[in-house]
mmCIF file of C-alpha atoms in Angstrom:
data_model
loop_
_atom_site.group_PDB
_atom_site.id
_atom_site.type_symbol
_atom_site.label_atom_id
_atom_site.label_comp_id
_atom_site.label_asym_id
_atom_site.label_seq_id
_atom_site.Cartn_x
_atom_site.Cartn_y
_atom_site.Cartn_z
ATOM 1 C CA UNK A 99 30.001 19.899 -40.183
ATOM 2 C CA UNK A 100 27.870 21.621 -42.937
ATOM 3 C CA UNK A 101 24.532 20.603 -42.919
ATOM 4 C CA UNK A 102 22.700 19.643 -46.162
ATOM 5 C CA UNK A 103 19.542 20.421 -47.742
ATOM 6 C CA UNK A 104 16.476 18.239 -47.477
ATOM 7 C CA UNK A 105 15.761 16.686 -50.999
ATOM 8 C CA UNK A 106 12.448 18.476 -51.813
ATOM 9 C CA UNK A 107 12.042 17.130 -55.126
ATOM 10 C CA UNK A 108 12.963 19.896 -57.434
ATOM 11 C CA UNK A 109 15.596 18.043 -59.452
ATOM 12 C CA UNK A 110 18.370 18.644 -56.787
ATOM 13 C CA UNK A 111 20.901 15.390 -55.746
ATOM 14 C CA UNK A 112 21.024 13.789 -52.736
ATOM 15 C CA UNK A 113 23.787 13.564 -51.209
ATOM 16 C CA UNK A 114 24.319 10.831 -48.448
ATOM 17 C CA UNK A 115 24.586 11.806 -44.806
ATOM 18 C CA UNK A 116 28.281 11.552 -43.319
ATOM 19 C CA UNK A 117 28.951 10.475 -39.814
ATOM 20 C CA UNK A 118 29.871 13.821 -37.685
ATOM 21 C CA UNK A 119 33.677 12.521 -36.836
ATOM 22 C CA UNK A 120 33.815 12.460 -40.958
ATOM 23 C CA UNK A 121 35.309 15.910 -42.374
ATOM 24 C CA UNK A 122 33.944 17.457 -45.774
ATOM 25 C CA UNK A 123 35.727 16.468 -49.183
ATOM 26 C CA UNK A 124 37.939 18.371 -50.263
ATOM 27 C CA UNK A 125 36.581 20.684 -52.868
ATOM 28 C CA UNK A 126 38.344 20.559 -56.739
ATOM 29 C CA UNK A 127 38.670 23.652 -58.476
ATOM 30 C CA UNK A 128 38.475 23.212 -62.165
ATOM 31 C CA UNK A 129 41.083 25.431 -62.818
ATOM 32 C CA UNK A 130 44.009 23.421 -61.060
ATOM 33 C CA UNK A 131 44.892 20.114 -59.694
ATOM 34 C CA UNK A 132 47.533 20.910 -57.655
ATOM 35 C CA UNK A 133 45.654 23.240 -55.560
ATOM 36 C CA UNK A 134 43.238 19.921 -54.259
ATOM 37 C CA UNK A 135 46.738 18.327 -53.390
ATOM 38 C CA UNK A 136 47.452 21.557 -50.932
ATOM 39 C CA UNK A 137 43.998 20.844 -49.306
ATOM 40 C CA UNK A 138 44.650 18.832 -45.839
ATOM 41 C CA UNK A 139 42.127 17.803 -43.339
ATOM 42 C CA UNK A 140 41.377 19.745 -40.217
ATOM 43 C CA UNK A 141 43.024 19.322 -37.055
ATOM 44 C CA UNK A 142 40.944 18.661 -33.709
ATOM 45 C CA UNK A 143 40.126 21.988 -31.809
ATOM 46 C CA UNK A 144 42.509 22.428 -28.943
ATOM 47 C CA UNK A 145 41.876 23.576 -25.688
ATOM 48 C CA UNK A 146 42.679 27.431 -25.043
ATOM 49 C CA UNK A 147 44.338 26.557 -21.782
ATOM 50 C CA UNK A 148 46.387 22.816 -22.588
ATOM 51 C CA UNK A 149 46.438 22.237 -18.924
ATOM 52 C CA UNK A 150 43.275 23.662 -17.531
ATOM 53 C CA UNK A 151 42.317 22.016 -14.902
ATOM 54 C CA UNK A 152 38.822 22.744 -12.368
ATOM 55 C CA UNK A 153 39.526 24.543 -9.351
ATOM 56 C CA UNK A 154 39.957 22.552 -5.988
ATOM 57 C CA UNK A 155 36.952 24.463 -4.632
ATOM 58 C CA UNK A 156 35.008 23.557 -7.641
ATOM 59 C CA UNK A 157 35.428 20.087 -7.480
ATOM 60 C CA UNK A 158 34.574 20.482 -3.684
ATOM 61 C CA UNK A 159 31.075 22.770 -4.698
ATOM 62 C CA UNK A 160 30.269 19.856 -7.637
ATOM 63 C CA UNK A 161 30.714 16.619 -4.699
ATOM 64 C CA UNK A 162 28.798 19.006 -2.048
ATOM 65 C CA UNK A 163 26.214 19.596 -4.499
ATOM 66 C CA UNK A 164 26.128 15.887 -5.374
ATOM 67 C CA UNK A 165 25.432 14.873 -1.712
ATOM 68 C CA UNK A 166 22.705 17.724 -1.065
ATOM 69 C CA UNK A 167 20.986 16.357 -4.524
ATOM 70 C CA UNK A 168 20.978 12.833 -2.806
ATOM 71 C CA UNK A 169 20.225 13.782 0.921
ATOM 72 C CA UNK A 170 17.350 15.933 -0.718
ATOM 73 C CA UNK A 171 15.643 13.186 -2.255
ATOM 74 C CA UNK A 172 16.253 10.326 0.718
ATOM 75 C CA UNK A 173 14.662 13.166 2.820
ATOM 76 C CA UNK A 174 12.086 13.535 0.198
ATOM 77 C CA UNK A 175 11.000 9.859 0.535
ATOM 78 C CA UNK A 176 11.293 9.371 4.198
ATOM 79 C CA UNK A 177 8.869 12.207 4.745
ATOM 80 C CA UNK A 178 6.625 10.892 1.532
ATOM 81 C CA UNK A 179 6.435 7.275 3.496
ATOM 82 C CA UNK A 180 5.893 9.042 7.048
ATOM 83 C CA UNK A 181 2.668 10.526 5.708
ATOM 84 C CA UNK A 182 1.506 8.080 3.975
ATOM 85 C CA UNK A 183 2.083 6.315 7.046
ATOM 86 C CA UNK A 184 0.318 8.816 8.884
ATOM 87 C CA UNK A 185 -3.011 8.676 6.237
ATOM 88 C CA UNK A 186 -2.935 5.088 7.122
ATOM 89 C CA UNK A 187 -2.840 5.538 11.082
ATOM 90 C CA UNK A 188 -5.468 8.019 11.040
ATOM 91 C CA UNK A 189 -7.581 6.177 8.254
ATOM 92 C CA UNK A 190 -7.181 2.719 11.009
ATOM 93 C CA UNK A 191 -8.169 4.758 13.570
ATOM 94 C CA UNK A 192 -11.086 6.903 12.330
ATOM 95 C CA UNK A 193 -12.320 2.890 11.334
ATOM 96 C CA UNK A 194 -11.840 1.660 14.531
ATOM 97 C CA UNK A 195 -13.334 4.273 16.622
ATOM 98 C CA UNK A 196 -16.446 4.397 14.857
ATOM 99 C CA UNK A 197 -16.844 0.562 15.270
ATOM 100 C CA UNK A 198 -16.181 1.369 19.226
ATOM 101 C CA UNK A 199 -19.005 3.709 19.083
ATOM 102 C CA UNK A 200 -21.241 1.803 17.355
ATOM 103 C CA UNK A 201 -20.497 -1.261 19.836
ATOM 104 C CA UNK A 202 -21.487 1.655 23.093
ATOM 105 C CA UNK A 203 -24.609 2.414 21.091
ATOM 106 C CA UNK A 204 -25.365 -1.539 20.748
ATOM 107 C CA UNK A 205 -24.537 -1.952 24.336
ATOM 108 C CA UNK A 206 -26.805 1.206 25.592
ATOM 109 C CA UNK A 207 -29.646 -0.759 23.591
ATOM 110 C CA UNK A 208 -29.052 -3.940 24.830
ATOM 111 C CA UNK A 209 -29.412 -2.125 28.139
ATOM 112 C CA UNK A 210 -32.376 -0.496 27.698
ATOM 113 C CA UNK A 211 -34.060 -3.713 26.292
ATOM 114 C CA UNK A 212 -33.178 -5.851 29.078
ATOM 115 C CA UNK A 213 -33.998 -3.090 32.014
ATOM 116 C CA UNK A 214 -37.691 -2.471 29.512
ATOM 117 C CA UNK A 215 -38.576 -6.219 29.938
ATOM 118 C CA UNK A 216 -37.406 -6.442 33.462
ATOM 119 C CA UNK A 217 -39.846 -3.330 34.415
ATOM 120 C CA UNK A 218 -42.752 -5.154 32.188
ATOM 121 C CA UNK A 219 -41.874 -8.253 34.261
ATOM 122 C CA UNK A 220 -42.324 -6.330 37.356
ATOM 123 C CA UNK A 221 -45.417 -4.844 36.354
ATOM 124 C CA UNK A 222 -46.479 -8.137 35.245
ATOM 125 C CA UNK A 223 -46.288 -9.992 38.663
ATOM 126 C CA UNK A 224 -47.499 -6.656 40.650
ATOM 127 C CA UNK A 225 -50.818 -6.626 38.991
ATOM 128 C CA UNK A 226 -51.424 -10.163 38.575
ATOM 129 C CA UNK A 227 -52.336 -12.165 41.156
ATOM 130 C CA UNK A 228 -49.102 -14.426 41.365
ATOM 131 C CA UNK A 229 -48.108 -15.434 45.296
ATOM 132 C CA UNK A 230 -44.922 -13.953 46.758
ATOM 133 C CA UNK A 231 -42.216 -16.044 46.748
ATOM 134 C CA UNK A 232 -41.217 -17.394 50.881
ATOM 135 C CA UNK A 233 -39.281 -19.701 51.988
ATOM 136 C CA UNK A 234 -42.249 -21.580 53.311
ATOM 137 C CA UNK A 235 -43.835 -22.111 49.575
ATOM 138 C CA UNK A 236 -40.564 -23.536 47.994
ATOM 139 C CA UNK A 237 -40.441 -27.034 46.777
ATOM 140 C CA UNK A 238 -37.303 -28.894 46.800
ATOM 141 C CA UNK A 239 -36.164 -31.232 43.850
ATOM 142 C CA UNK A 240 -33.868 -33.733 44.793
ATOM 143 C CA UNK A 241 -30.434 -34.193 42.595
ATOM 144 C CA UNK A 242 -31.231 -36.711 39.809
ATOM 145 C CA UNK A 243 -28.399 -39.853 40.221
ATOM 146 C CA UNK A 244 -25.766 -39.636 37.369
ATOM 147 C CA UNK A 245 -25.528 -42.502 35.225
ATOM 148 C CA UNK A 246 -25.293 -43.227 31.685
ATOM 149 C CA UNK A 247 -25.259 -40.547 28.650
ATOM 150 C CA UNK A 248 -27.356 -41.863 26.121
ATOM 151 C CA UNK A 249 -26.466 -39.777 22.570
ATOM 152 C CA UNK A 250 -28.590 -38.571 20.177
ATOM 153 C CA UNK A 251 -30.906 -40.895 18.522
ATOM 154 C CA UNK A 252 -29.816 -39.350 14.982
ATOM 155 C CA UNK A 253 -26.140 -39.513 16.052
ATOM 156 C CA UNK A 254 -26.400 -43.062 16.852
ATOM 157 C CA UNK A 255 -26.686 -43.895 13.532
ATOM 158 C CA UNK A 256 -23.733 -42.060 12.347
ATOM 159 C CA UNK A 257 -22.212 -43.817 14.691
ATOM 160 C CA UNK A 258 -23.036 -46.883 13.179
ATOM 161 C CA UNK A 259 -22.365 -45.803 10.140
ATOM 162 C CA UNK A 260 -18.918 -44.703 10.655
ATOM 163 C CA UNK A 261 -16.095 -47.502 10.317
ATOM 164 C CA UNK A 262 -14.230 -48.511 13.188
ATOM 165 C CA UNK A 263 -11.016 -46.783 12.657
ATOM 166 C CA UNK A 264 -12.326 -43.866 11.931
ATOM 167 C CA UNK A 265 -13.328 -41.029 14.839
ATOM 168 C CA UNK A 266 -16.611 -40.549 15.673
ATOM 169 C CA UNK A 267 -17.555 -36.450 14.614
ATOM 170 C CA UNK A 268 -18.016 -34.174 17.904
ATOM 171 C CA UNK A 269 -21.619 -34.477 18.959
ATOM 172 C CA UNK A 270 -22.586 -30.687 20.004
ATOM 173 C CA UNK A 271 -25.809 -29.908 21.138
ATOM 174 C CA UNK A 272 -28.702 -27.935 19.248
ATOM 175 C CA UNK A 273 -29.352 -25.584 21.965
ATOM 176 C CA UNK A 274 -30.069 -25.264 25.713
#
C-alpha cells in the first residue's frame, strides 16, 4: 500500500484513507480506455516454498524454550516469596529478641531493687535496737472461726438494685 501525504494546507486534496486489505485504483490514462480494462488487481504474495514447513527440531527448540521461559519465572517467584519470607523471619526475630533483652534487663533491676531494700532492711534492724526474734518471744494468734461473708457495703446496694432475674456482677476485691 502507497502511503499518502498529510494534507498541509497548501491547496492539495485529501484523499480518504483505505483499509490495508484494499488495493489502489486502478489508474486511467487519458489517452485510452481500453488500457484501464487490461488493469487487474494484484494477487496475494505466495510463499517461496508452497509447502514449507518448520523443522522437527525447531518446533522441539520453540516448546523447550517455552518451558524454560515458564520454569524461569515460577523459579523467579518462589525465590522472590522465600526472601521476602526470610526479611520477615529475621525482621520477627530481631523484634522479639530485643523485647527478651529488655525483659533480662527489667529482671536484673528488679533484682537489684529487691536485694538493695533487703540489705537496707538488714541494716535497719542491726543498728536499731529491735529484739531478736526466739521462739520464747512469739505470740500465738488463735484461728478466727469461719462463718458468714458479709459483702461490701457499696455492693450491697447493687445488689439491691439489681432485679431478681438478673446475675449479681462478680464482686472482686480492691486490693490485699
Amino acid at each position: 500500500m502507497i502511503s499518502q501525504p498529510l494534507n498541509t494546507g497548501r491547496g492539495r486534496r485529501s484523499f480518504p484513507l483505505q483499509s490495508k486489505t484494499a488495493t489502489l485504483p486502478a489508474r486511467r490514462h487519458p489517452r485510452t480506455a481500453a488500457h484501464a480494462s487490461k488493469v487487474s488487481r494484484p494477487q496475494p504474495l505466495k510463499s517461496a516454498h508452497p509447502h514449507s514447513r518448520d523443522p522437527v527440531w525447531k518446533k522441539h527448540l520453540v516448546r523447550w524454550q517455552q518451558i524454560s521461559t515458564g520454569m524461569a519465572i515460577v523459579s523467579g517467584l518462589a525465590v522472590l516469596g522465600l526472601y521476602s519470607w526470610t526479611v520477615h523471619t529475621q525482621s520477627q526475630w530481631s523484634q522479639r529478641y530485643q523485647v527478651w533483652q529488655q525483659m533480662q534487663r527489667n529482671e536484673r533491676q528488679f533484682l537489684l531493687a529487691q536485694e538493695s531494700i533487703a540489705n537496707a532492711l538488714r541494716e535497719v534492724a542491726d543498728r536499731s535496737d529491735m529484739v531478736p526474734l526466739v521462739p520464747e518471744r512469739m505470740i500465738e494468734v488463735p484461728f478466727a472461726s469461719p462463718g458468714p461473708v458479709e459483702p461490701h457495703p457499696g455492693h450491697q446496694a447493687a445488689l439491691r438494685a439489681a432485679s431478681p432475674t438478673e446475675k449479681a456482677p462478680p464482686f472482686y476485691p480492691v486490693g490485699y
